[in-house]
Amino acid sequence: MARLRIGSRGSQLALWQANYISALLREYGHQVELEVIKTTGDKITDVALAKVGTKGMFTKEIEEALAVGRVDLAVHSLKDLPTELSPAFEIAAITERENPRDVFCARKYSSIDELPQGARVGTSSLRRQAQLKALRPDLDIHPLRGNVDTRLRKLEAGEYDAVILAAAGLNRLGKTELIRQVIPAELMCPAAGQGSLAIEIRAGDTVTRDCLEFLDDAAARATTTCERALLNKLGGGCQVPIGALAEMRDGTLRLYAIVAPPDGSKILRESKEGKDPVKLGNEVGEALLRRGGDAILEEVYGRGVAVPQQP
């Protein structure tokens, strides 16, 4: 059995994810060590993520440790991984997916509809902001950074009337008491890859790949590959107002996706079914670009609201 060293960010959720994978590997008889690595995204905590624009801001330093052999594998939230990996790396496994949807968290209100006029809502995601604005133009949306505990603490302290978070992180940490609404994808389309864990290794490391093969979930691999193909087609990182959710039904993929300006004034929606994940993602991406998605994305980047992925 192998001795495997895992690289991970040090946030509470990242450590939960790394320890979850560690436990599964140990069940298979592998020896596992964990190395915590601080990333650029962990160091920049006072700027909205969309303004930073560093490609791989939550993964770069971990990949550097992987490249030099300090660690053998890295556990990431898939939505943090750039859609185009360096040829030096590969995704060895995508684990069974948690609920990919966003959730509405509040102390006093049971849904987005119930919020009073001008209520203060926290999110640092342009994608969430755009869709919230489309639903409720009156809401006062403010940036919200920090780990899950920090965000929930700010909500509890009354700094926000509500916050929008990913269901997956709250479910994994067992912090579901303030969830009031699981938001349907038709109202708030999730980020590509949300709810999935990706295990990254050095390209061609067959020994480690073989150790991780049992963790790869076929449905999660297909749906997230489809979503990431769409994101790649649109040229967007995880901080631009693009949403994508693919689901597998009876062997057929259905992809639903949106592109929107941050003010939510116009949301382009597209959905389609298909068998080939990459082909379906590309087709839906092309349809959105044809219908005006290219102009929306150019405007977002041109105004400096978000910074495009760096080469």
mmCIF file of C-alpha atoms in Angstrom:
data_model
loop_
_atom_site.group_PDB
_atom_site.id
_atom_site.type_symbol
_atom_site.label_atom_id
_atom_site.label_comp_id
_atom_site.label_asym_id
_atom_site.label_seq_id
_atom_site.Cartn_x
_atom_site.Cartn_y
_atom_site.Cartn_z
ATOM 1 C CA MET A 1 0.000 0.000 0.000
ATOM 2 C CA ALA A 2 1.160 3.538 -0.776
ATOM 3 C CA ARG A 3 2.234 6.409 1.434
ATOM 4 C CA LEU A 4 0.378 9.458 0.137
ATOM 5 C CA ARG A 5 0.909 13.131 1.022
ATOM 6 C CA ILE A 6 -2.098 15.407 0.526
ATOM 7 C CA GLY A 7 -1.821 19.171 -0.058
ATOM 8 C CA SER A 8 -4.749 21.297 1.103
ATOM 9 C CA ARG A 9 -5.736 24.825 1.990
ATOM 10 C CA GLY A 10 -6.101 25.485 5.695
ATOM 11 C CA SER A 11 -9.715 26.673 5.834
ATOM 12 C CA GLN A 12 -12.171 24.681 7.898
ATOM 13 C CA LEU A 13 -13.981 23.430 4.797
ATOM 14 C CA ALA A 14 -10.774 22.605 2.899
ATOM 15 C CA LEU A 15 -9.510 20.595 5.869
ATOM 16 C CA TRP A 16 -12.831 18.759 6.142
ATOM 17 C CA GLN A 17 -12.510 17.833 2.466
ATOM 18 C CA ALA A 18 -8.880 16.713 2.804
ATOM 19 C CA ASN A 19 -9.635 14.681 5.933
ATOM 20 C CA TYR A 20 -12.645 13.085 4.225
ATOM 21 C CA ILE A 21 -10.426 11.898 1.346
ATOM 22 C CA SER A 22 -7.735 10.838 3.845
ATOM 23 C CA ALA A 23 -10.221 8.644 5.695
ATOM 24 C CA LEU A 24 -11.348 6.934 2.485
ATOM 25 C CA LEU A 25 -7.737 6.288 1.461
ATOM 26 C CA ARG A 26 -6.878 4.886 4.895
ATOM 27 C CA GLU A 27 -9.834 2.495 4.618
ATOM 28 C CA TYR A 28 -8.050 1.105 1.552
ATOM 29 C CA GLY A 29 -4.920 0.607 3.637
ATOM 30 C CA HIS A 30 -2.899 3.601 2.448
ATOM 31 C CA GLN A 31 -0.766 5.711 4.769
ATOM 32 C CA VAL A 32 -1.764 9.364 4.497
ATOM 33 C CA GLU A 33 -0.114 12.621 5.570
ATOM 34 C CA LEU A 34 -1.637 16.081 5.268
ATOM 35 C CA GLU A 35 0.255 19.278 4.467
ATOM 36 C CA VAL A 36 -1.547 22.621 4.839
ATOM 37 C CA ILE A 37 -0.551 25.202 2.197
ATOM 38 C CA LYS A 38 -1.575 28.878 2.250
ATOM 39 C CA THR A 39 -2.775 30.157 -1.137
ATOM 40 C CA THR A 40 -3.046 33.626 -2.665
ATOM 41 C CA GLY A 41 -6.810 33.545 -2.172
ATOM 42 C CA ASP A 42 -6.362 32.843 1.536
ATOM 43 C CA LYS A 43 -4.044 35.842 1.901
ATOM 44 C CA ILE A 44 -6.321 38.352 0.119
ATOM 45 C CA THR A 45 -9.359 38.641 2.372
ATOM 46 C CA ASP A 46 -10.429 42.277 1.996
ATOM 47 C CA VAL A 47 -11.120 42.436 -1.757
ATOM 48 C CA ALA A 48 -14.089 40.974 -3.644
ATOM 49 C CA LEU A 49 -12.935 37.811 -5.445
ATOM 50 C CA ALA A 50 -14.128 39.073 -8.831
ATOM 51 C CA LYS A 51 -11.724 42.029 -8.557
ATOM 52 C CA VAL A 52 -8.657 39.884 -7.904
ATOM 53 C CA GLY A 53 -8.669 37.882 -11.119
ATOM 54 C CA THR A 54 -5.730 35.644 -10.321
ATOM 55 C CA LYS A 55 -6.122 32.416 -12.245
ATOM 56 C CA GLY A 56 -5.924 29.568 -9.748
ATOM 57 C CA MET A 57 -5.861 31.911 -6.760
ATOM 58 C CA PHE A 58 -6.889 29.045 -4.460
ATOM 59 C CA THR A 59 -4.742 26.406 -6.178
ATOM 60 C CA LYS A 60 -1.457 27.889 -7.485
ATOM 61 C CA GLU A 61 0.713 27.350 -4.394
ATOM 62 C CA ILE A 62 -0.686 23.851 -3.901
ATOM 63 C CA GLU A 63 0.162 23.002 -7.517
ATOM 64 C CA GLU A 64 3.691 24.305 -6.967
ATOM 65 C CA ALA A 65 4.105 21.878 -4.045
ATOM 66 C CA LEU A 66 2.684 19.099 -6.211
ATOM 67 C CA ALA A 67 5.049 19.896 -9.092
ATOM 68 C CA VAL A 68 8.201 19.572 -6.954
ATOM 69 C CA GLY A 69 7.006 16.395 -5.233
ATOM 70 C CA ARG A 70 6.387 17.889 -1.798
ATOM 71 C CA VAL A 71 2.882 16.400 -1.958
ATOM 72 C CA ASP A 72 1.463 13.570 -4.088
ATOM 73 C CA LEU A 73 -2.087 14.809 -4.513
ATOM 74 C CA ALA A 74 -4.181 17.894 -3.891
ATOM 75 C CA VAL A 75 -7.820 18.028 -2.809
ATOM 76 C CA HIS A 76 -9.694 21.013 -4.251
ATOM 77 C CA SER A 77 -13.211 22.303 -4.500
ATOM 78 C CA LEU A 78 -13.586 21.713 -8.232
ATOM 79 C CA LYS A 79 -15.078 25.160 -8.809
ATOM 80 C CA ASP A 80 -11.744 26.675 -7.660
ATOM 81 C CA LEU A 81 -9.755 24.851 -10.357
ATOM 82 C CA PRO A 82 -9.169 26.744 -13.628
ATOM 83 C CA THR A 83 -10.940 25.078 -16.552
ATOM 84 C CA GLU A 84 -7.625 24.603 -18.385
ATOM 85 C CA LEU A 85 -5.149 22.676 -16.268
ATOM 86 C CA SER A 86 -1.432 22.947 -16.878
ATOM 87 C CA PRO A 87 -0.163 19.909 -18.852
ATOM 88 C CA ALA A 88 1.905 19.106 -15.740
ATOM 89 C CA PHE A 89 -1.227 18.004 -13.855
ATOM 90 C CA GLU A 90 -4.337 15.863 -14.246
ATOM 91 C CA ILE A 91 -7.550 15.330 -12.329
ATOM 92 C CA ALA A 92 -7.322 11.742 -11.104
ATOM 93 C CA ALA A 93 -10.741 11.643 -9.455
ATOM 94 C CA ILE A 94 -13.936 13.645 -9.047
ATOM 95 C CA THR A 95 -15.817 12.326 -6.052
ATOM 96 C CA GLU A 96 -19.548 11.769 -5.694
ATOM 97 C CA ARG A 97 -21.197 15.170 -5.801
ATOM 98 C CA GLU A 98 -22.859 16.954 -2.885
ATOM 99 C CA ASN A 99 -25.929 19.133 -3.552
ATOM 100 C CA PRO A 100 -24.612 21.666 -6.119
ATOM 101 C CA ARG A 101 -27.251 24.325 -5.405
ATOM 102 C CA ASP A 102 -27.023 27.600 -3.500
ATOM 103 C CA VAL A 103 -28.921 28.174 -0.274
ATOM 104 C CA PHE A 104 -30.553 31.191 1.352
ATOM 105 C CA CYS A 105 -29.505 31.591 4.993
ATOM 106 C CA ALA A 106 -31.261 33.957 7.393
ATOM 107 C CA ARG A 107 -32.394 34.319 10.996
ATOM 108 C CA LYS A 108 -35.809 35.915 10.457
ATOM 109 C CA TYR A 109 -36.848 35.212 6.865
ATOM 110 C CA SER A 110 -37.760 31.926 5.226
ATOM 111 C CA SER A 111 -37.040 32.782 1.566
ATOM 112 C CA ILE A 112 -35.720 35.428 -0.803
ATOM 113 C CA ASP A 113 -39.326 36.486 -1.460
ATOM 114 C CA GLU A 114 -39.882 37.204 2.240
ATOM 115 C CA LEU A 115 -37.029 39.699 2.569
ATOM 116 C CA PRO A 116 -38.232 43.279 3.189
ATOM 117 C CA GLN A 117 -37.557 46.085 0.709
ATOM 118 C CA GLY A 118 -33.900 47.114 0.776
ATOM 119 C CA ALA A 119 -32.774 44.146 2.883
ATOM 120 C CA ARG A 120 -28.995 43.731 3.185
ATOM 121 C CA VAL A 121 -27.764 40.494 1.576
ATOM 122 C CA GLY A 122 -24.168 39.242 1.654
ATOM 123 C CA THR A 123 -22.351 37.546 -1.233
ATOM 124 C CA SER A 124 -19.017 38.043 -3.000
ATOM 125 C CA SER A 125 -20.147 36.216 -6.136
ATOM 126 C CA LEU A 126 -21.085 38.237 -9.215
ATOM 127 C CA ARG A 127 -23.075 35.203 -10.377
ATOM 128 C CA ARG A 128 -25.217 35.225 -7.233
ATOM 129 C CA GLN A 129 -25.454 39.022 -7.237
ATOM 130 C CA ALA A 130 -26.752 39.130 -10.818
ATOM 131 C CA GLN A 131 -29.429 36.517 -10.190
ATOM 132 C CA LEU A 132 -30.479 38.117 -6.892
ATOM 133 C CA LYS A 133 -30.822 41.481 -8.628
ATOM 134 C CA ALA A 134 -32.975 39.883 -11.318
ATOM 135 C CA LEU A 135 -35.269 38.429 -8.654
ATOM 136 C CA ARG A 136 -35.246 41.417 -6.307
ATOM 137 C CA PRO A 137 -33.788 44.660 -7.752
ATOM 138 C CA ASP A 138 -34.521 46.409 -4.442
ATOM 139 C CA LEU A 139 -32.071 44.363 -2.378
ATOM 140 C CA ASP A 140 -28.919 45.975 -0.943
ATOM 141 C CA ILE A 141 -26.168 43.501 -1.880
ATOM 142 C CA HIS A 142 -22.841 43.745 -0.060
ATOM 143 C CA PRO A 143 -19.536 41.855 -0.441
ATOM 144 C CA LEU A 144 -19.026 38.964 1.971
ATOM 145 C CA ARG A 145 -15.632 37.267 2.279
ATOM 146 C CA GLY A 146 -14.244 34.842 4.832
ATOM 147 C CA ASN A 147 -14.714 31.179 5.639
ATOM 148 C CA VAL A 148 -18.096 29.597 6.325
ATOM 149 C CA ASP A 149 -17.942 30.310 10.076
ATOM 150 C CA THR A 150 -17.053 33.977 9.492
ATOM 151 C CA ARG A 151 -19.941 34.433 7.068
ATOM 152 C CA LEU A 152 -22.455 32.771 9.381
ATOM 153 C CA ARG A 153 -21.146 34.773 12.353
ATOM 154 C CA LYS A 154 -21.722 38.024 10.457
ATOM 155 C CA LEU A 155 -25.262 36.891 9.701
ATOM 156 C CA GLU A 156 -25.888 35.967 13.353
ATOM 157 C CA ALA A 157 -24.497 39.350 14.455
ATOM 158 C CA GLY A 158 -27.060 41.151 12.321
ATOM 159 C CA GLU A 159 -24.594 42.610 9.788
ATOM 160 C CA TYR A 160 -26.736 41.054 7.053
ATOM 161 C CA ASP A 161 -30.411 40.148 6.792
ATOM 162 C CA ALA A 162 -29.430 37.113 4.713
ATOM 163 C CA VAL A 163 -26.433 35.499 3.031
ATOM 164 C CA ILE A 164 -26.241 33.186 0.024
ATOM 165 C CA LEU A 165 -23.872 30.215 0.345
ATOM 166 C CA ALA A 166 -23.253 26.868 -1.340
ATOM 167 C CA ALA A 167 -25.334 24.013 0.072
ATOM 168 C CA ALA A 168 -22.380 21.624 -0.229
ATOM 169 C CA GLY A 169 -20.078 23.424 2.203
ATOM 170 C CA LEU A 170 -22.765 23.807 4.868
ATOM 171 C CA ASN A 171 -23.843 20.182 4.491
ATOM 172 C CA ARG A 172 -20.271 18.917 4.764
ATOM 173 C CA LEU A 173 -19.569 20.962 7.886
ATOM 174 C CA GLY A 174 -22.942 20.155 9.448
ATOM 175 C CA LYS A 175 -23.797 23.865 9.684
ATOM 176 C CA THR A 176 -27.287 23.761 8.228
ATOM 177 C CA GLU A 177 -29.310 25.379 11.012
ATOM 178 C CA LEU A 178 -29.622 28.769 9.257
ATOM 179 C CA ILE A 179 -30.571 27.334 5.845
ATOM 180 C CA ARG A 180 -34.083 28.542 5.095
ATOM 181 C CA GLN A 181 -34.329 27.809 1.359
ATOM 182 C CA VAL A 182 -32.512 25.587 -1.096
ATOM 183 C CA ILE A 183 -32.708 27.859 -4.131
ATOM 184 C CA PRO A 184 -33.923 26.141 -7.331
ATOM 185 C CA ALA A 185 -31.407 26.301 -10.187
ATOM 186 C CA GLU A 186 -34.015 28.129 -12.301
ATOM 187 C CA LEU A 187 -33.829 31.024 -9.821
ATOM 188 C CA MET A 188 -30.114 30.798 -9.036
ATOM 189 C CA CYS A 189 -28.002 28.689 -11.344
ATOM 190 C CA PRO A 190 -24.934 27.369 -9.439
ATOM 191 C CA ALA A 191 -21.273 27.784 -10.317
ATOM 192 C CA ALA A 192 -19.746 25.208 -12.663
ATOM 193 C CA GLY A 193 -18.415 22.312 -10.594
ATOM 194 C CA GLN A 194 -20.067 23.445 -7.352
ATOM 195 C CA GLY A 195 -20.467 20.609 -4.842
ATOM 196 C CA SER A 196 -17.675 18.488 -6.341
ATOM 197 C CA LEU A 197 -14.222 17.623 -5.023
ATOM 198 C CA ALA A 198 -11.364 17.223 -7.492
ATOM 199 C CA ILE A 199 -8.228 15.265 -6.700
ATOM 200 C CA GLU A 200 -5.287 16.582 -8.684
ATOM 201 C CA ILE A 201 -2.013 14.730 -9.271
ATOM 202 C CA ARG A 202 1.118 15.104 -11.395
ATOM 203 C CA ALA A 203 0.410 14.125 -15.011
ATOM 204 C CA GLY A 204 1.485 10.565 -15.693
ATOM 205 C CA ASP A 205 1.794 9.563 -12.013
ATOM 206 C CA THR A 206 0.213 6.160 -12.592
ATOM 207 C CA VAL A 207 0.977 4.865 -9.096
ATOM 208 C CA THR A 208 -1.009 7.636 -7.389
ATOM 209 C CA ARG A 209 -3.708 7.550 -10.074
ATOM 210 C CA ASP A 210 -4.275 3.831 -9.452
ATOM 211 C CA CYS A 211 -4.600 4.490 -5.709
ATOM 212 C CA LEU A 212 -7.307 7.095 -6.356
ATOM 213 C CA GLU A 213 -9.280 5.294 -9.061
ATOM 214 C CA PHE A 214 -11.949 4.040 -6.635
ATOM 215 C CA LEU A 215 -12.844 7.639 -5.700
ATOM 216 C CA ASP A 216 -13.824 8.682 -9.241
ATOM 217 C CA ASP A 217 -17.596 8.964 -9.640
ATOM 218 C CA ALA A 218 -18.815 8.541 -13.228
ATOM 219 C CA ALA A 219 -21.878 10.806 -12.875
ATOM 220 C CA ALA A 220 -19.913 13.579 -11.141
ATOM 221 C CA ARG A 221 -17.175 13.314 -13.774
ATOM 222 C CA ALA A 222 -19.681 13.615 -16.643
ATOM 223 C CA THR A 223 -21.757 16.480 -15.225
ATOM 224 C CA THR A 224 -18.820 18.612 -14.118
ATOM 225 C CA THR A 225 -16.898 17.978 -17.357
ATOM 226 C CA CYS A 226 -19.947 19.322 -19.188
ATOM 227 C CA GLU A 227 -20.198 22.415 -16.963
ATOM 228 C CA ARG A 228 -16.479 23.151 -17.252
ATOM 229 C CA ALA A 229 -16.605 22.788 -21.038
ATOM 230 C CA LEU A 230 -19.304 25.461 -21.103
ATOM 231 C CA LEU A 231 -17.262 27.724 -18.809
ATOM 232 C CA ASN A 232 -14.197 27.239 -20.981
ATOM 233 C CA LYS A 233 -16.199 28.063 -24.122
ATOM 234 C CA LEU A 234 -17.342 31.319 -22.535
ATOM 235 C CA GLY A 235 -13.806 32.126 -21.388
ATOM 236 C CA GLY A 236 -14.980 32.755 -17.848
ATOM 237 C CA GLY A 237 -13.415 32.063 -14.485
ATOM 238 C CA CYS A 238 -15.399 31.157 -11.399
ATOM 239 C CA GLN A 239 -15.959 34.827 -10.503
ATOM 240 C CA VAL A 240 -17.831 36.008 -13.585
ATOM 241 C CA PRO A 241 -21.642 35.954 -13.830
ATOM 242 C CA ILE A 242 -21.931 32.529 -15.439
ATOM 243 C CA GLY A 243 -23.931 29.657 -13.958
ATOM 244 C CA ALA A 244 -24.034 26.039 -15.105
ATOM 245 C CA LEU A 245 -25.738 22.920 -13.809
ATOM 246 C CA ALA A 246 -25.646 19.571 -15.614
ATOM 247 C CA GLU A 247 -27.644 16.603 -14.373
ATOM 248 C CA MET A 248 -27.662 12.996 -15.555
ATOM 249 C CA ARG A 249 -31.038 11.362 -16.177
ATOM 250 C CA ASP A 250 -31.305 7.866 -17.631
ATOM 251 C CA GLY A 251 -27.902 8.156 -19.260
ATOM 252 C CA THR A 252 -28.624 11.552 -20.840
ATOM 253 C CA LEU A 253 -27.110 14.839 -19.696
ATOM 254 C CA ARG A 254 -29.234 17.967 -19.369
ATOM 255 C CA LEU A 255 -27.286 21.221 -19.089
ATOM 256 C CA TYR A 256 -28.874 24.457 -17.875
ATOM 257 C CA ALA A 257 -26.732 27.605 -18.004
ATOM 258 C CA ILE A 258 -26.961 31.378 -17.640
ATOM 259 C CA VAL A 259 -24.909 34.462 -18.438
ATOM 260 C CA ALA A 260 -25.849 37.816 -16.913
ATOM 261 C CA PRO A 261 -24.511 41.314 -16.278
ATOM 262 C CA PRO A 262 -23.832 41.948 -12.549
ATOM 263 C CA ASP A 263 -26.899 44.207 -12.243
ATOM 264 C CA GLY A 264 -29.178 41.347 -13.324
ATOM 265 C CA SER A 265 -30.849 43.539 -15.949
ATOM 266 C CA LYS A 266 -30.777 40.774 -18.564
ATOM 267 C CA ILE A 267 -30.257 37.087 -17.880
ATOM 268 C CA LEU A 268 -29.593 34.828 -20.847
ATOM 269 C CA ARG A 269 -30.732 31.262 -20.201
ATOM 270 C CA GLU A 270 -30.064 28.180 -22.288
ATOM 271 C CA SER A 271 -30.653 24.459 -21.770
ATOM 272 C CA LYS A 272 -30.082 21.401 -23.887
ATOM 273 C CA GLU A 273 -29.730 17.626 -23.619
ATOM 274 C CA GLY A 274 -27.003 15.406 -25.020
ATOM 275 C CA LYS A 275 -24.792 12.381 -24.448
ATOM 276 C CA ASP A 276 -21.289 13.823 -24.886
ATOM 277 C CA PRO A 277 -20.342 16.127 -21.945
ATOM 278 C CA VAL A 278 -17.793 18.284 -23.803
ATOM 279 C CA LYS A 279 -19.903 18.593 -26.973
ATOM 280 C CA LEU A 280 -22.984 19.575 -24.943
ATOM 281 C CA GLY A 281 -21.056 22.153 -22.926
ATOM 282 C CA ASN A 282 -19.594 23.679 -26.090
ATOM 283 C CA GLU A 283 -22.984 23.799 -27.841
ATOM 284 C CA VAL A 284 -24.739 25.544 -24.951
ATOM 285 C CA GLY A 285 -21.792 27.928 -24.608
ATOM 286 C CA GLU A 286 -21.941 28.779 -28.322
ATOM 287 C CA ALA A 287 -25.697 29.375 -28.107
ATOM 288 C CA LEU A 288 -25.232 31.806 -25.190
ATOM 289 C CA LEU A 289 -22.459 33.680 -27.014
ATOM 290 C CA ARG A 290 -24.618 33.973 -30.149
ATOM 291 C CA ARG A 291 -27.520 35.365 -28.148
ATOM 292 C CA GLY A 292 -25.459 38.176 -26.634
ATOM 293 C CA GLY A 293 -23.361 36.485 -23.972
ATOM 294 C CA ASP A 294 -20.194 37.726 -25.666
ATOM 295 C CA ALA A 295 -21.314 41.357 -25.294
ATOM 296 C CA ILE A 296 -22.249 40.853 -21.639
ATOM 297 C CA LEU A 297 -18.873 39.277 -20.806
ATOM 298 C CA GLU A 298 -16.947 41.945 -22.725
ATOM 299 C CA GLU A 299 -18.791 44.627 -20.780
ATOM 300 C CA VAL A 300 -18.087 42.929 -17.434
ATOM 301 C CA TYR A 301 -14.367 42.659 -18.183
ATOM 302 C CA GLY A 302 -14.202 46.071 -19.869
ATOM 303 C CA ARG A 303 -15.648 47.848 -16.836
ATOM 304 C CA GLY A 304 -13.229 46.074 -14.515
ATOM 305 C CA VAL A 305 -16.054 44.438 -12.573
ATOM 306 C CA ALA A 306 -14.247 41.131 -13.023
ATOM 307 C CA VAL A 307 -10.798 40.316 -14.295
ATOM 308 C CA PRO A 308 -10.528 37.661 -17.033
ATOM 309 C CA GLN A 309 -8.612 34.459 -16.444
ATOM 310 C CA GLN A 310 -4.903 35.072 -16.768
ATOM 311 C CA PRO A 311 -2.961 33.015 -19.349
#
